[in-house]
C-alpha atoms as a printed R data frame, in Angstrom:
    type eleno elety resid chain resno        x       y      z
1   ATOM     1    CA   MET     A     1 -162.423 -49.119 42.346
2   ATOM     2    CA   THR     A     2 -161.049 -46.626 44.861
3   ATOM     3    CA   SER     A     3 -159.926 -43.067 44.291
4   ATOM     4    CA   ALA     A     4 -157.103 -41.503 46.254
5   ATOM     5    CA   SER     A     5 -159.549 -40.113 48.782
6   ATOM     6    CA   GLY     A     6 -162.455 -42.554 48.865
7   ATOM     7    CA   PRO     A     7 -164.443 -45.351 47.290
8   ATOM     8    CA   THR     A     8 -166.072 -45.049 43.910
9   ATOM     9    CA   SER     A     9 -167.991 -47.591 41.871
10  ATOM    10    CA   ALA     A    10 -166.421 -49.789 39.240
11  ATOM    11    CA   SER     A    11 -167.878 -47.617 36.498
12  ATOM    12    CA   GLY     A    12 -166.791 -44.386 38.155
13  ATOM    13    CA   PRO     A    13 -168.445 -41.836 40.383
14  ATOM    14    CA   THR     A    14 -170.866 -40.592 37.720
15  ATOM    15    CA   SER     A    15 -172.901 -43.806 38.034
16  ATOM    16    CA   LEU     A    16 -173.439 -43.329 41.785
17  ATOM    17    CA   SER     A    17 -176.568 -41.822 43.316
18  ATOM    18    CA   ASP     A    18 -176.494 -38.274 44.645
19  ATOM    19    CA   ALA     A    19 -176.529 -39.640 48.207
20  ATOM    20    CA   ALA     A    20 -173.489 -41.838 47.514
21  ATOM    21    CA   LEU     A    21 -171.664 -38.950 45.864
22  ATOM    22    CA   VAL     A    22 -172.386 -36.717 48.864
23  ATOM    23    CA   ARG     A    23 -171.096 -39.392 51.267
24  ATOM    24    CA   SER     A    24 -167.885 -39.713 49.237
25  ATOM    25    CA   ALA     A    25 -167.478 -35.944 48.897
26  ATOM    26    CA   ARG     A    26 -167.834 -35.582 52.683
27  ATOM    27    CA   LEU     A    27 -164.824 -37.879 52.960
28  ATOM    28    CA   GLY     A    28 -162.855 -35.530 50.704
29  ATOM    29    CA   ASP     A    29 -163.357 -37.396 47.421
30  ATOM    30    CA   ARG     A    30 -162.878 -34.645 44.828
31  ATOM    31    CA   GLU     A    31 -163.780 -37.016 42.006
32  ATOM    32    CA   ALA     A    32 -167.184 -37.618 43.598
33  ATOM    33    CA   PHE     A    33 -167.727 -33.883 43.986
34  ATOM    34    CA   GLY     A    34 -166.663 -33.468 40.355
35  ATOM    35    CA   ALA     A    35 -169.429 -35.896 39.420
36  ATOM    36    CA   ILE     A    36 -171.898 -33.726 41.386
37  ATOM    37    CA   VAL     A    37 -170.691 -30.684 39.452
38  ATOM    38    CA   GLU     A    38 -170.988 -32.533 36.153
39  ATOM    39    CA   ARG     A    39 -174.481 -33.820 36.973
40  ATOM    40    CA   HIS     A    40 -175.996 -30.603 38.367
41  ATOM    41    CA   GLY     A    41 -173.862 -27.894 36.769
42  ATOM    42    CA   PRO     A    42 -175.845 -27.500 33.524
43  ATOM    43    CA   ALA     A    43 -179.175 -26.937 35.314
44  ATOM    44    CA   LEU     A    44 -177.586 -24.504 37.770
45  ATOM    45    CA   TYR     A    45 -175.977 -22.604 34.914
46  ATOM    46    CA   ARG     A    46 -179.305 -22.354 33.014
47  ATOM    47    CA   PHE     A    47 -181.041 -21.002 36.096
48  ATOM    48    CA   VAL     A    48 -178.285 -18.553 37.042
49  ATOM    49    CA   ARG     A    49 -177.841 -17.397 33.428
50  ATOM    50    CA   ARG     A    50 -181.527 -16.507 33.277
51  ATOM    51    CA   MET     A    51 -181.257 -14.702 36.605
52  ATOM    52    CA   VAL     A    52 -178.117 -12.618 36.010
53  ATOM    53    CA   ARG     A    53 -178.440 -12.387 32.196
54  ATOM    54    CA   ASP     A    54 -174.699 -12.430 31.596
55  ATOM    55    CA   HIS     A    55 -172.670 -15.466 30.513
56  ATOM    56    CA   GLY     A    56 -169.475 -14.520 32.348
57  ATOM    57    CA   GLU     A    57 -171.250 -13.566 35.559
58  ATOM    58    CA   ALA     A    58 -173.321 -16.743 35.385
59  ATOM    59    CA   GLN     A    59 -170.185 -18.857 35.133
60  ATOM    60    CA   ASP     A    60 -168.681 -16.997 38.101
61  ATOM    61    CA   VAL     A    61 -171.848 -17.388 40.177
62  ATOM    62    CA   VAL     A    62 -172.088 -21.125 39.460
63  ATOM    63    CA   GLN     A    63 -168.425 -21.558 40.335
64  ATOM    64    CA   GLU     A    64 -168.958 -19.638 43.593
65  ATOM    65    CA   ALA     A    65 -171.994 -21.796 44.325
66  ATOM    66    CA   PHE     A    66 -170.030 -25.013 43.849
67  ATOM    67    CA   VAL     A    67 -167.140 -23.710 45.977
68  ATOM    68    CA   ALA     A    68 -169.654 -22.886 48.724
69  ATOM    69    CA   ALA     A    69 -171.236 -26.338 48.312
70  ATOM    70    CA   TRP     A    70 -167.839 -28.058 48.588
71  ATOM    71    CA   ARG     A    71 -167.040 -26.090 51.737
72  ATOM    72    CA   SER     A    72 -170.410 -26.851 53.314
73  ATOM    73    CA   ILE     A    73 -171.072 -30.384 52.034
74  ATOM    74    CA   ASP     A    74 -170.971 -31.606 55.654
75  ATOM    75    CA   ARG     A    75 -173.983 -29.405 56.405
76  ATOM    76    CA   PHE     A    76 -176.135 -30.936 53.660
77  ATOM    77    CA   ASP     A    77 -178.599 -32.884 55.790
78  ATOM    78    CA   GLY     A    78 -180.539 -34.657 53.049
79  ATOM    79    CA   ARG     A    79 -183.930 -33.208 54.055
80  ATOM    80    CA   SER     A    80 -184.179 -31.825 50.513
81  ATOM    81    CA   THR     A    81 -182.761 -33.221 47.305
82  ATOM    82    CA   LEU     A    82 -179.196 -32.360 46.424
83  ATOM    83    CA   SER     A    83 -180.368 -30.362 43.411
84  ATOM    84    CA   THR     A    84 -182.737 -28.285 45.573
85  ATOM    85    CA   TRP     A    85 -179.902 -27.549 48.010
86  ATOM    86    CA   LEU     A    86 -177.610 -26.556 45.122
87  ATOM    87    CA   PHE     A    87 -180.330 -24.354 43.552
88  ATOM    88    CA   GLY     A    88 -180.655 -22.648 46.944
89  ATOM    89    CA   ILE     A    89 -176.953 -21.846 47.090
90  ATOM    90    CA   ALA     A    90 -176.938 -20.689 43.461
91  ATOM    91    CA   SER     A    91 -180.048 -18.560 44.006
92  ATOM    92    CA   HIS     A    92 -178.446 -16.829 46.970
93  ATOM    93    CA   LYS     A    93 -175.242 -16.163 45.016
94  ATOM    94    CA   ALA     A    94 -177.220 -14.882 42.000
95  ATOM    95    CA   ARG     A    95 -179.223 -12.481 44.176
96  ATOM    96    CA   ASP     A    96 -175.976 -11.188 45.688
97  ATOM    97    CA   THR     A    97 -174.670 -10.542 42.183
98  ATOM    98    CA   LEU     A    98 -177.879  -8.793 41.138
99  ATOM    99    CA   ARG     A    99 -177.799  -6.537 44.201
100 ATOM   100    CA   ARG     A   100 -174.353  -5.329 43.184
101 ATOM   101    CA   ARG     A   101 -175.380  -4.093 39.742
102 ATOM   102    CA   ARG     A   102 -178.077  -2.385 37.694
103 ATOM   103    CA   PRO     A   103 -180.730  -4.426 35.879
104 ATOM   104    CA   GLU     A   104 -180.418  -4.967 32.129
105 ATOM   105    CA   PRO     A   105 -182.613  -6.684 29.509
106 ATOM   106    CA   MET     A   106 -182.686 -10.488 29.307
107 ATOM   107    CA   ASP     A   107 -181.416 -12.247 26.200
108 ATOM   108    CA   PRO     A   108 -184.451 -13.898 24.495
109 ATOM   109    CA   ASP     A   109 -182.333 -16.932 23.554
110 ATOM   110    CA   LEU     A   110 -182.285 -17.871 27.240
111 ATOM   111    CA   MET     A   111 -185.916 -18.977 27.047
112 ATOM   112    CA   THR     A   112 -185.131 -22.227 25.283
113 ATOM   113    CA   ARG     A   113 -185.132 -25.288 27.501
114 ATOM   114    CA   PRO     A   114 -182.651 -28.096 26.962
115 ATOM   115    CA   GLY     A   115 -184.292 -30.773 24.891
116 ATOM   116    CA   HIS     A   116 -187.079 -28.344 24.014
117 ATOM   117    CA   ASP     A   117 -185.444 -26.541 21.122
118 ATOM   118    CA   THR     A   118 -188.522 -26.984 18.942
119 ATOM   119    CA   ILE     A   119 -189.863 -23.779 20.475
120 ATOM   120    CA   ASP     A   120 -186.630 -22.020 19.579
121 ATOM   121    CA   ARG     A   121 -186.616 -23.426 16.041
122 ATOM   122    CA   SER     A   122 -190.245 -22.498 15.436
123 ATOM   123    CA   ALA     A   123 -189.572 -18.992 16.741
124 ATOM   124    CA   ARG     A   124 -186.786 -18.610 14.213
125 ATOM   125    CA   SER     A   125 -188.963 -19.854 11.381
126 ATOM   126    CA   ASN     A   126 -191.964 -17.787 12.505
127 ATOM   127    CA   PRO     A   127 -191.143 -14.083 13.016
128 ATOM   128    CA   GLU     A   128 -194.313 -13.541 15.063
129 ATOM   129    CA   GLU     A   129 -193.228 -16.198 17.563
130 ATOM   130    CA   ALA     A   130 -189.750 -14.691 17.679
131 ATOM   131    CA   VAL     A   131 -191.283 -11.350 18.645
132 ATOM   132    CA   PHE     A   132 -193.389 -13.085 21.321
133 ATOM   133    CA   PHE     A   133 -190.351 -14.796 22.873
134 ATOM   134    CA   THR     A   134 -188.433 -11.518 22.836
135 ATOM   135    CA   GLU     A   135 -191.305  -9.797 24.637
136 ATOM   136    CA   LEU     A   136 -191.602 -12.700 27.082
137 ATOM   137    CA   ALA     A   137 -187.883 -12.448 27.890
138 ATOM   138    CA   GLN     A   138 -188.238  -8.702 28.450
139 ATOM   139    CA   ALA     A   139 -191.286  -9.246 30.668
140 ATOM   140    CA   LEU     A   140 -189.349 -11.818 32.724
141 ATOM   141    CA   ALA     A   141 -186.385  -9.474 33.014
142 ATOM   142    CA   ALA     A   142 -188.700  -6.780 34.383
143 ATOM   143    CA   LEU     A   143 -189.955  -9.024 37.206
144 ATOM   144    CA   PRO     A   144 -188.500  -8.517 40.691
145 ATOM   145    CA   ASP     A   145 -185.724 -11.028 41.413
146 ATOM   146    CA   ARG     A   146 -187.756 -13.285 43.732
147 ATOM   147    CA   GLN     A   147 -190.680 -13.473 41.299
148 ATOM   148    CA   ARG     A   148 -188.350 -14.270 38.403
149 ATOM   149    CA   ALA     A   149 -186.502 -16.909 40.469
150 ATOM   150    CA   ALA     A   150 -189.759 -18.570 41.584
151 ATOM   151    CA   TRP     A   151 -191.101 -18.565 38.017
152 ATOM   152    CA   LEU     A   152 -187.883 -19.927 36.482
153 ATOM   153    CA   LEU     A   153 -187.441 -22.658 39.105
154 ATOM   154    CA   THR     A   154 -191.021 -23.916 38.816
155 ATOM   155    CA   GLN     A   155 -191.965 -23.201 35.205
156 ATOM   156    CA   VAL     A   156 -188.624 -23.759 33.462
157 ATOM   157    CA   GLU     A   157 -186.515 -26.006 35.734
158 ATOM   158    CA   GLY     A   158 -189.526 -28.076 36.845
159 ATOM   159    CA   LEU     A   159 -189.103 -27.832 40.626
160 ATOM   160    CA   THR     A   160 -192.186 -28.257 42.754
161 ATOM   161    CA   THR     A   161 -193.414 -25.320 44.833
162 ATOM   162    CA   VAL     A   162 -191.981 -27.003 47.941
163 ATOM   163    CA   GLU     A   163 -188.579 -27.534 46.285
164 ATOM   164    CA   ALA     A   164 -188.524 -23.942 45.011
165 ATOM   165    CA   ALA     A   165 -189.411 -22.762 48.515
166 ATOM   166    CA   GLU     A   166 -186.461 -24.688 49.948
167 ATOM   167    CA   ALA     A   167 -184.128 -23.348 47.277
168 ATOM   168    CA   LEU     A   168 -185.295 -19.754 47.751
169 ATOM   169    CA   ARG     A   169 -185.510 -20.030 51.551
170 ATOM   170    CA   MET     A   170 -189.189 -19.144 51.542
171 ATOM   171    CA   THR     A   171 -192.340 -20.892 52.579
172 ATOM   172    CA   PRO     A   172 -194.328 -22.692 49.876
173 ATOM   173    CA   ASP     A   173 -197.080 -20.098 50.369
174 ATOM   174    CA   ALA     A   174 -194.574 -17.300 49.734
175 ATOM   175    CA   VAL     A   175 -193.469 -19.013 46.524
176 ATOM   176    CA   ARG     A   176 -197.090 -19.383 45.436
177 ATOM   177    CA   GLY     A   177 -197.550 -15.665 46.151
178 ATOM   178    CA   GLN     A   178 -194.456 -14.770 44.112
179 ATOM   179    CA   LEU     A   179 -195.731 -16.964 41.267
180 ATOM   180    CA   ALA     A   180 -199.177 -15.368 41.389
181 ATOM   181    CA   ARG     A   181 -197.679 -11.880 41.215
182 ATOM   182    CA   ALA     A   182 -195.344 -12.960 38.408
183 ATOM   183    CA   ARG     A   183 -198.270 -14.383 36.425
184 ATOM   184    CA   VAL     A   184 -200.255 -11.144 36.852
185 ATOM   185    CA   SER     A   185 -197.274  -9.072 35.699
186 ATOM   186    CA   LEU     A   186 -196.539 -11.359 32.759
187 ATOM   187    CA   THR     A   187 -200.211 -11.452 31.742
188 ATOM   188    CA   GLN     A   188 -200.391  -7.662 31.814
189 ATOM   189    CA   ARG     A   189 -197.149  -7.232 29.884
190 ATOM   190    CA   LEU     A   190 -198.141  -9.824 27.296
191 ATOM   191    CA   GLU     A   191 -201.834  -8.812 27.005
192 ATOM   192    CA   ALA     A   192 -201.459  -8.143 23.274
193 ATOM   193    CA   TRP     A   193 -200.656 -11.853 22.741
194 ATOM   194    CA   ARG     A   194 -203.862 -13.203 24.306
């Protein structure tokens, strides 16, 4: 099967690997890039939403990130995974957005992970857990942007320290340092829950 701008597989571009989608997108295949957006968009949105703490701004940031990715797809060199590269673009765009406005509290509902809604359900059925997750969200919101980004990428999105370092344009040691400082801050803020 062939799209107007490039080859796709018989079952469509969504069944192709990231590398194949990137190759097709470099040739101008918008359908292949759409498959990249569909595949990686939800994770980018979760990350950005937790960073900027506003649904509308998160949507705008993710859209800006994908526009930037489309424009620079030729510069993706494959040294990192596609998702790490996209997280890097989204992280940069989210930090730009945060620099332009004042901080505000994080919505505690953002702490649920996709496929891990048992935590969310138990928090709703257990008021004490609901209070804990609210305090955790507030403690995360109080972290400096780089600490929060490092913590969210590694602890929530599951990136390795090396992948988070690539996404945040830091060294792995710098990410480990940000994580250590985030853990100290979170431990102090949540001391009552120990």
